[in-house]
Amino acid sequence: MSAGERPVALSVRDLHAWYGESHILHGVDFEVRRGEVVTLLGRNGAGRTTTLKAILGLTGKRSGSVRVNGTETVALAPHRIARLGIGYCPEERGIFAGLTTEENLLLPPKLNSGGLTLDEIYAMFPNLLERRHSPGTRLSGGEQQMLSMARILRTGARLLLLDEITEGLAPVIIKKLGEVLRVLKERGFTIVLVEQNFRFAAPLADRHYVLEHGRVVQTVTREELPSCTERLHALLGV
């Protein structure tokens, strides 16, 4: 099945979001088909992280349409949205310092069948196997990022929202995360990636959505990327 024939996993239409009185998103539009990787690119403050939070219902107020596998979610509570099979890896990682690596992995409830087993997770992230008895406070930044990603893979979520997963990490860890994303895509996961590191994001994504001032201003497909790279660099300030 070609990408264009796959069902739409996530459809965002005219999405507005507010934090208090601050109107952050001004009509965001994009879609992701099952098994695709798309990136949300933009400078700091463009609305990329807010878009992920608005999809999950984690902003103070939102309006528009957010459909997850055809189900309208804009009026649903965050816990009900998560149960539709969405895994969220926040920029701040959210590791519980007082729990071991393995306890952190086992903490989130399973949403659906088909999640990765502990053995599969440890095969994907060997560092976590070595540190499975270590408390969260003893993990390096790269290990914490691996744990934050691994934790949502066990739940059975098939739509992954990943926020700045390479920020502040060593090149060897960034390379490993890129390998993991390629494996997940091969396994049919759908991924929305907020990323400042364009070199990391460029070869992974089927499509790039560029945000400015809370709206999508440009869409670039994988095929169009070579001819648009210079313009993207200008938009992103890289």
PDB file of C-alpha atoms in Angstrom:
ATOM      1  CA  MET A   1       0.000   0.000   0.000  1.00  0.00           C
ATOM      2  CA  SER A   2       1.422   3.370  -1.021  1.00  0.00           C
ATOM      3  CA  ALA A   3       1.661   6.210   1.500  1.00  0.00           C
ATOM      4  CA  GLY A   4      -1.231   8.040  -0.156  1.00  0.00           C
ATOM      5  CA  GLU A   5      -3.506   5.003   0.223  1.00  0.00           C
ATOM      6  CA  ARG A   6      -2.901   4.481   3.933  1.00  0.00           C
ATOM      7  CA  PRO A   7      -5.603   5.584   6.404  1.00  0.00           C
ATOM      8  CA  VAL A   8      -5.090   8.944   8.092  1.00  0.00           C
ATOM      9  CA  ALA A   9      -3.849   8.366  11.638  1.00  0.00           C
ATOM     10  CA  LEU A  10      -3.935  12.026  12.708  1.00  0.00           C
ATOM     11  CA  SER A  11      -5.802  14.916  11.116  1.00  0.00           C
ATOM     12  CA  VAL A  12      -5.404  18.423  12.532  1.00  0.00           C
ATOM     13  CA  ARG A  13      -7.614  21.129  11.070  1.00  0.00           C
ATOM     14  CA  ASP A  14      -7.866  24.818  12.036  1.00  0.00           C
ATOM     15  CA  LEU A  15      -6.383  24.088  15.454  1.00  0.00           C
ATOM     16  CA  HIS A  16      -6.278  27.052  17.827  1.00  0.00           C
ATOM     17  CA  ALA A  17      -4.859  26.908  21.338  1.00  0.00           C
ATOM     18  CA  TRP A  18      -4.469  29.247  24.279  1.00  0.00           C
ATOM     19  CA  TYR A  19      -2.480  29.423  27.495  1.00  0.00           C
ATOM     20  CA  GLY A  20      -4.618  31.659  29.669  1.00  0.00           C
ATOM     21  CA  GLU A  21      -5.266  34.770  27.587  1.00  0.00           C
ATOM     22  CA  SER A  22      -2.340  34.081  25.231  1.00  0.00           C
ATOM     23  CA  HIS A  23      -3.488  32.848  21.813  1.00  0.00           C
ATOM     24  CA  ILE A  24      -0.609  30.588  20.676  1.00  0.00           C
ATOM     25  CA  LEU A  25      -1.907  28.514  17.743  1.00  0.00           C
ATOM     26  CA  HIS A  26      -3.758  30.279  14.942  1.00  0.00           C
ATOM     27  CA  GLY A  27      -5.282  27.578  12.781  1.00  0.00           C
ATOM     28  CA  VAL A  28      -2.717  24.778  12.437  1.00  0.00           C
ATOM     29  CA  ASP A  29      -3.439  22.290   9.612  1.00  0.00           C
ATOM     30  CA  PHE A  30      -1.624  19.041   8.866  1.00  0.00           C
ATOM     31  CA  GLU A  31      -2.174  15.305   8.630  1.00  0.00           C
ATOM     32  CA  VAL A  32      -0.201  12.116   9.145  1.00  0.00           C
ATOM     33  CA  ARG A  33      -0.998   8.776   7.546  1.00  0.00           C
ATOM     34  CA  ARG A  34      -0.354   5.499   9.292  1.00  0.00           C
ATOM     35  CA  GLY A  35       3.289   4.507   9.203  1.00  0.00           C
ATOM     36  CA  GLU A  36       4.531   7.970   8.288  1.00  0.00           C
ATOM     37  CA  VAL A  37       7.068  10.132  10.071  1.00  0.00           C
ATOM     38  CA  VAL A  38       6.442  13.868   9.861  1.00  0.00           C
ATOM     39  CA  THR A  39       8.304  16.706  11.512  1.00  0.00           C
ATOM     40  CA  LEU A  40       7.099  20.002  12.893  1.00  0.00           C
ATOM     41  CA  LEU A  41       9.908  22.460  12.224  1.00  0.00           C
ATOM     42  CA  GLY A  42      10.273  26.064  13.291  1.00  0.00           C
ATOM     43  CA  ARG A  43      12.123  28.493  15.470  1.00  0.00           C
ATOM     44  CA  ASN A  44      11.623  28.605  19.221  1.00  0.00           C
ATOM     45  CA  GLY A  45       8.207  30.063  19.990  1.00  0.00           C
ATOM     46  CA  ALA A  46       6.689  29.032  16.645  1.00  0.00           C
ATOM     47  CA  GLY A  47       4.124  26.795  18.362  1.00  0.00           C
ATOM     48  CA  ARG A  48       5.546  23.322  17.754  1.00  0.00           C
ATOM     49  CA  THR A  49       5.416  22.022  21.343  1.00  0.00           C
ATOM     50  CA  THR A  50       2.051  23.711  21.874  1.00  0.00           C
ATOM     51  CA  THR A  51       0.744  21.828  18.845  1.00  0.00           C
ATOM     52  CA  LEU A  52       1.650  18.494  20.455  1.00  0.00           C
ATOM     53  CA  LYS A  53       0.092  19.537  23.755  1.00  0.00           C
ATOM     54  CA  ALA A  54      -3.034  20.788  22.010  1.00  0.00           C
ATOM     55  CA  ILE A  55      -3.416  17.447  20.220  1.00  0.00           C
ATOM     56  CA  LEU A  56      -3.414  15.819  23.659  1.00  0.00           C
ATOM     57  CA  GLY A  57      -5.743  18.386  25.223  1.00  0.00           C
ATOM     58  CA  LEU A  58      -3.020  19.696  27.531  1.00  0.00           C
ATOM     59  CA  THR A  59      -3.473  23.400  26.740  1.00  0.00           C
ATOM     60  CA  GLY A  60      -5.826  25.647  28.677  1.00  0.00           C
ATOM     61  CA  LYS A  61      -8.221  25.950  25.760  1.00  0.00           C
ATOM     62  CA  ARG A  62      -8.354  24.677  22.188  1.00  0.00           C
ATOM     63  CA  SER A  63     -10.695  24.737  19.234  1.00  0.00           C
ATOM     64  CA  GLY A  64     -10.802  23.275  15.747  1.00  0.00           C
ATOM     65  CA  SER A  65     -10.616  19.605  14.840  1.00  0.00           C
ATOM     66  CA  VAL A  66      -8.206  16.858  15.938  1.00  0.00           C
ATOM     67  CA  ARG A  67      -9.096  13.405  14.625  1.00  0.00           C
ATOM     68  CA  VAL A  68      -7.195  10.334  15.790  1.00  0.00           C
ATOM     69  CA  ASN A  69      -7.865   7.377  13.490  1.00  0.00           C
ATOM     70  CA  GLY A  70     -11.125   9.058  12.514  1.00  0.00           C
ATOM     71  CA  THR A  71     -12.293   9.856  16.070  1.00  0.00           C
ATOM     72  CA  GLU A  72     -12.865  13.537  16.849  1.00  0.00           C
ATOM     73  CA  THR A  73     -11.043  14.334  20.098  1.00  0.00           C
ATOM     74  CA  VAL A  74     -11.240  18.091  20.519  1.00  0.00           C
ATOM     75  CA  ALA A  75     -13.893  17.779  23.248  1.00  0.00           C
ATOM     76  CA  LEU A  76     -12.301  14.787  25.008  1.00  0.00           C
ATOM     77  CA  ALA A  77     -10.300  14.823  28.243  1.00  0.00           C
ATOM     78  CA  PRO A  78      -6.557  14.078  27.945  1.00  0.00           C
ATOM     79  CA  HIS A  79      -6.792  10.628  29.558  1.00  0.00           C
ATOM     80  CA  ARG A  80      -9.438   9.577  27.026  1.00  0.00           C
ATOM     81  CA  ILE A  81      -7.314  10.883  24.147  1.00  0.00           C
ATOM     82  CA  ALA A  82      -4.308   8.878  25.372  1.00  0.00           C
ATOM     83  CA  ARG A  83      -6.417   5.714  25.402  1.00  0.00           C
ATOM     84  CA  LEU A  84      -6.883   6.056  21.637  1.00  0.00           C
ATOM     85  CA  GLY A  85      -3.275   4.890  21.327  1.00  0.00           C
ATOM     86  CA  ILE A  86      -1.167   8.039  21.564  1.00  0.00           C
ATOM     87  CA  GLY A  87       2.231   8.032  23.251  1.00  0.00           C
ATOM     88  CA  TYR A  88       3.773  11.361  24.272  1.00  0.00           C
ATOM     89  CA  CYS A  89       7.470  11.880  24.928  1.00  0.00           C
ATOM     90  CA  PRO A  90       7.764  15.412  26.397  1.00  0.00           C
ATOM     91  CA  GLU A  91      10.827  17.590  26.128  1.00  0.00           C
ATOM     92  CA  GLU A  92      11.296  17.480  29.911  1.00  0.00           C
ATOM     93  CA  ARG A  93      11.220  13.622  29.791  1.00  0.00           C
ATOM     94  CA  GLY A  94       9.265  13.178  33.047  1.00  0.00           C
ATOM     95  CA  ILE A  95      11.401  10.411  34.565  1.00  0.00           C
ATOM     96  CA  PHE A  96      10.465   9.502  38.142  1.00  0.00           C
ATOM     97  CA  ALA A  97      13.696  10.002  40.080  1.00  0.00           C
ATOM     98  CA  GLY A  98      12.749   7.699  42.964  1.00  0.00           C
ATOM     99  CA  LEU A  99      11.993   4.726  40.705  1.00  0.00           C
ATOM    100  CA  THR A 100      14.424   2.406  38.992  1.00  0.00           C
ATOM    101  CA  THR A 101      14.708   2.268  35.211  1.00  0.00           C
ATOM    102  CA  GLU A 102      12.581  -0.862  35.065  1.00  0.00           C
ATOM    103  CA  GLU A 103       9.979   0.538  37.465  1.00  0.00           C
ATOM    104  CA  ASN A 104       9.706   3.621  35.241  1.00  0.00           C
ATOM    105  CA  LEU A 105       9.204   1.332  32.249  1.00  0.00           C
ATOM    106  CA  LEU A 106       6.463  -0.683  33.953  1.00  0.00           C
ATOM    107  CA  LEU A 107       4.592   2.284  35.439  1.00  0.00           C
ATOM    108  CA  PRO A 108       2.385   3.472  32.523  1.00  0.00           C
ATOM    109  CA  PRO A 109      -0.704   1.303  31.940  1.00  0.00           C
ATOM    110  CA  LYS A 110      -1.085  -0.606  28.697  1.00  0.00           C
ATOM    111  CA  LEU A 111      -3.423   1.164  26.286  1.00  0.00           C
ATOM    112  CA  ASN A 112      -3.683  -1.516  23.621  1.00  0.00           C
ATOM    113  CA  SER A 113      -2.277  -4.903  22.777  1.00  0.00           C
ATOM    114  CA  GLY A 114       0.815  -4.989  20.609  1.00  0.00           C
ATOM    115  CA  GLY A 115       3.143  -2.970  22.787  1.00  0.00           C
ATOM    116  CA  LEU A 116       6.802  -3.908  22.892  1.00  0.00           C
ATOM    117  CA  THR A 117       7.797  -6.433  25.554  1.00  0.00           C
ATOM    118  CA  LEU A 118      10.535  -5.667  28.064  1.00  0.00           C
ATOM    119  CA  ASP A 119      12.839  -8.015  26.158  1.00  0.00           C
ATOM    120  CA  GLU A 120      12.157  -6.137  22.900  1.00  0.00           C
ATOM    121  CA  ILE A 121      12.716  -2.792  24.619  1.00  0.00           C
ATOM    122  CA  TYR A 122      15.994  -3.932  26.155  1.00  0.00           C
ATOM    123  CA  ALA A 123      17.125  -5.278  22.784  1.00  0.00           C
ATOM    124  CA  MET A 124      16.352  -1.876  21.251  1.00  0.00           C
ATOM    125  CA  PHE A 125      17.955   0.061  24.130  1.00  0.00           C
ATOM    126  CA  PRO A 126      20.823  -2.062  25.566  1.00  0.00           C
ATOM    127  CA  ASN A 127      21.846   0.812  27.867  1.00  0.00           C
ATOM    128  CA  LEU A 128      18.549   0.482  29.719  1.00  0.00           C
ATOM    129  CA  LEU A 129      19.126  -3.225  30.308  1.00  0.00           C
ATOM    130  CA  GLU A 130      22.475  -2.414  31.904  1.00  0.00           C
ATOM    131  CA  ARG A 131      20.869   0.289  34.058  1.00  0.00           C
ATOM    132  CA  ARG A 132      17.544  -1.431  34.804  1.00  0.00           C
ATOM    133  CA  HIS A 133      18.148  -1.372  38.567  1.00  0.00           C
ATOM    134  CA  SER A 134      19.501   2.198  38.656  1.00  0.00           C
ATOM    135  CA  PRO A 135      17.287   5.010  40.008  1.00  0.00           C
ATOM    136  CA  GLY A 136      16.191   7.715  37.606  1.00  0.00           C
ATOM    137  CA  THR A 137      18.516  10.241  39.226  1.00  0.00           C
ATOM    138  CA  ARG A 138      21.541   8.127  38.256  1.00  0.00           C
ATOM    139  CA  LEU A 139      20.803   8.014  34.537  1.00  0.00           C
ATOM    140  CA  SER A 140      22.618  10.237  32.064  1.00  0.00           C
ATOM    141  CA  GLY A 141      20.653  12.639  29.881  1.00  0.00           C
ATOM    142  CA  GLY A 142      20.870  10.236  26.953  1.00  0.00           C
ATOM    143  CA  GLU A 143      19.705   7.302  29.083  1.00  0.00           C
ATOM    144  CA  GLN A 144      16.802   9.359  30.399  1.00  0.00           C
ATOM    145  CA  GLN A 145      15.772  10.172  26.831  1.00  0.00           C
ATOM    146  CA  MET A 146      15.933   6.511  25.861  1.00  0.00           C
ATOM    147  CA  LEU A 147      13.822   5.640  28.913  1.00  0.00           C
ATOM    148  CA  SER A 148      11.257   8.327  28.090  1.00  0.00           C
ATOM    149  CA  MET A 149      10.849   6.869  24.596  1.00  0.00           C
ATOM    150  CA  ALA A 150      10.929   3.240  25.707  1.00  0.00           C
ATOM    151  CA  ARG A 151       8.240   3.823  28.323  1.00  0.00           C
ATOM    152  CA  ILE A 152       5.582   4.702  25.733  1.00  0.00           C
ATOM    153  CA  LEU A 153       6.503   1.797  23.447  1.00  0.00           C
ATOM    154  CA  ARG A 154       5.411  -0.739  26.075  1.00  0.00           C
ATOM    155  CA  THR A 155       1.898   0.757  26.302  1.00  0.00           C
ATOM    156  CA  GLY A 156       0.747  -0.316  22.854  1.00  0.00           C
ATOM    157  CA  ALA A 157       0.539   3.258  21.545  1.00  0.00           C
ATOM    158  CA  ARG A 158       1.016   3.371  17.773  1.00  0.00           C
ATOM    159  CA  LEU A 159       0.921   7.158  17.295  1.00  0.00           C
ATOM    160  CA  LEU A 160       3.989   8.737  18.898  1.00  0.00           C
ATOM    161  CA  LEU A 161       4.411  12.458  19.621  1.00  0.00           C
ATOM    162  CA  LEU A 162       8.106  13.136  20.264  1.00  0.00           C
ATOM    163  CA  ASP A 163       9.273  16.547  21.457  1.00  0.00           C
ATOM    164  CA  GLU A 164      12.911  17.585  20.933  1.00  0.00           C
ATOM    165  CA  ILE A 165      14.323  14.131  21.660  1.00  0.00           C
ATOM    166  CA  THR A 166      17.885  15.045  20.587  1.00  0.00           C
ATOM    167  CA  GLU A 167      18.266  18.281  22.538  1.00  0.00           C
ATOM    168  CA  GLY A 168      21.507  18.448  24.489  1.00  0.00           C
ATOM    169  CA  LEU A 169      22.562  14.887  23.677  1.00  0.00           C
ATOM    170  CA  ALA A 170      25.903  13.535  22.479  1.00  0.00           C
ATOM    171  CA  PRO A 171      26.229  12.630  18.770  1.00  0.00           C
ATOM    172  CA  VAL A 172      26.488   8.895  19.539  1.00  0.00           C
ATOM    173  CA  ILE A 173      23.137   8.994  21.380  1.00  0.00           C
ATOM    174  CA  ILE A 174      21.524  11.036  18.597  1.00  0.00           C
ATOM    175  CA  LYS A 175      22.678   8.434  16.080  1.00  0.00           C
ATOM    176  CA  LYS A 176      21.155   5.669  18.213  1.00  0.00           C
ATOM    177  CA  LEU A 177      17.815   7.498  18.446  1.00  0.00           C
ATOM    178  CA  GLY A 178      17.789   7.892  14.664  1.00  0.00           C
ATOM    179  CA  GLU A 179      18.285   4.144  14.292  1.00  0.00           C
ATOM    180  CA  VAL A 180      15.412   3.501  16.709  1.00  0.00           C
ATOM    181  CA  LEU A 181      13.061   5.772  14.771  1.00  0.00           C
ATOM    182  CA  ARG A 182      13.885   3.950  11.542  1.00  0.00           C
ATOM    183  CA  VAL A 183      13.067   0.613  13.190  1.00  0.00           C
ATOM    184  CA  LEU A 184       9.799   1.961  14.578  1.00  0.00           C
ATOM    185  CA  LYS A 185       8.800   3.256  11.162  1.00  0.00           C
ATOM    186  CA  GLU A 186       9.554  -0.138   9.631  1.00  0.00           C
ATOM    187  CA  ARG A 187       7.248  -1.652  12.261  1.00  0.00           C
ATOM    188  CA  GLY A 188       4.409   0.627  11.199  1.00  0.00           C
ATOM    189  CA  PHE A 189       4.465   3.233  13.971  1.00  0.00           C
ATOM    190  CA  THR A 190       3.186   6.720  13.111  1.00  0.00           C
ATOM    191  CA  ILE A 191       5.454   9.485  14.412  1.00  0.00           C
ATOM    192  CA  VAL A 192       5.137  13.255  14.797  1.00  0.00           C
ATOM    193  CA  LEU A 193       8.554  14.677  15.584  1.00  0.00           C
ATOM    194  CA  VAL A 194       9.174  18.174  16.910  1.00  0.00           C
ATOM    195  CA  GLU A 195      12.835  18.767  16.246  1.00  0.00           C
ATOM    196  CA  GLN A 196      15.272  21.666  16.112  1.00  0.00           C
ATOM    197  CA  ASN A 197      18.075  19.480  14.757  1.00  0.00           C
ATOM    198  CA  PHE A 198      17.292  19.615  11.040  1.00  0.00           C
ATOM    199  CA  ARG A 199      20.162  17.300  10.082  1.00  0.00           C
ATOM    200  CA  PHE A 200      18.667  14.633  12.340  1.00  0.00           C
ATOM    201  CA  ALA A 201      15.095  15.144  11.149  1.00  0.00           C
ATOM    202  CA  ALA A 202      15.674  15.547   7.399  1.00  0.00           C
ATOM    203  CA  PRO A 203      16.482  11.939   6.428  1.00  0.00           C
ATOM    204  CA  LEU A 204      13.816  10.433   8.696  1.00  0.00           C
ATOM    205  CA  ALA A 205      10.669  12.260   7.658  1.00  0.00           C
ATOM    206  CA  ASP A 206       8.217  11.666   4.832  1.00  0.00           C
ATOM    207  CA  ARG A 207       7.081  15.279   5.157  1.00  0.00           C
ATOM    208  CA  HIS A 208       8.084  18.449   6.972  1.00  0.00           C
ATOM    209  CA  TYR A 209       5.639  21.073   8.236  1.00  0.00           C
ATOM    210  CA  VAL A 210       7.187  24.474   8.975  1.00  0.00           C
ATOM    211  CA  LEU A 211       5.450  26.552  11.651  1.00  0.00           C
ATOM    212  CA  GLU A 212       5.660  30.300  12.138  1.00  0.00           C
ATOM    213  CA  HIS A 213       3.594  32.301  14.626  1.00  0.00           C
ATOM    214  CA  GLY A 214       1.292  29.392  15.386  1.00  0.00           C
ATOM    215  CA  ARG A 215       0.417  28.273  11.858  1.00  0.00           C
ATOM    216  CA  VAL A 216       1.871  26.039   9.145  1.00  0.00           C
ATOM    217  CA  VAL A 217       3.528  28.234   6.513  1.00  0.00           C
ATOM    218  CA  GLN A 218       5.151  25.581   4.339  1.00  0.00           C
ATOM    219  CA  THR A 219       4.924  21.846   3.655  1.00  0.00           C
ATOM    220  CA  VAL A 220       7.920  20.047   2.188  1.00  0.00           C
ATOM    221  CA  THR A 221       7.838  16.412   1.081  1.00  0.00           C
ATOM    222  CA  ARG A 222      10.845  14.107   1.039  1.00  0.00           C
ATOM    223  CA  GLU A 223      11.014  14.475  -2.740  1.00  0.00           C
ATOM    224  CA  GLU A 224      10.955  18.278  -2.560  1.00  0.00           C
ATOM    225  CA  LEU A 225      13.563  18.511   0.189  1.00  0.00           C
ATOM    226  CA  PRO A 226      16.710  18.831  -1.973  1.00  0.00           C
ATOM    227  CA  SER A 227      15.346  21.889  -3.769  1.00  0.00           C
ATOM    228  CA  CYS A 228      13.957  23.470  -0.570  1.00  0.00           C
ATOM    229  CA  THR A 229      16.832  22.938   1.849  1.00  0.00           C
ATOM    230  CA  GLU A 230      18.260  26.446   1.501  1.00  0.00           C
ATOM    231  CA  ARG A 231      14.855  28.048   2.118  1.00  0.00           C
ATOM    232  CA  LEU A 232      14.248  25.791   5.107  1.00  0.00           C
ATOM    233  CA  HIS A 233      17.589  26.749   6.594  1.00  0.00           C
ATOM    234  CA  ALA A 234      16.615  30.409   6.258  1.00  0.00           C
ATOM    235  CA  LEU A 235      13.212  29.826   7.883  1.00  0.00           C
ATOM    236  CA  LEU A 236      14.753  27.850  10.739  1.00  0.00           C
ATOM    237  CA  GLY A 237      17.744  30.116  11.223  1.00  0.00           C
ATOM    238  CA  VAL A 238      20.293  27.273  10.824  1.00  0.00           C
TER     239      VAL A 238
END
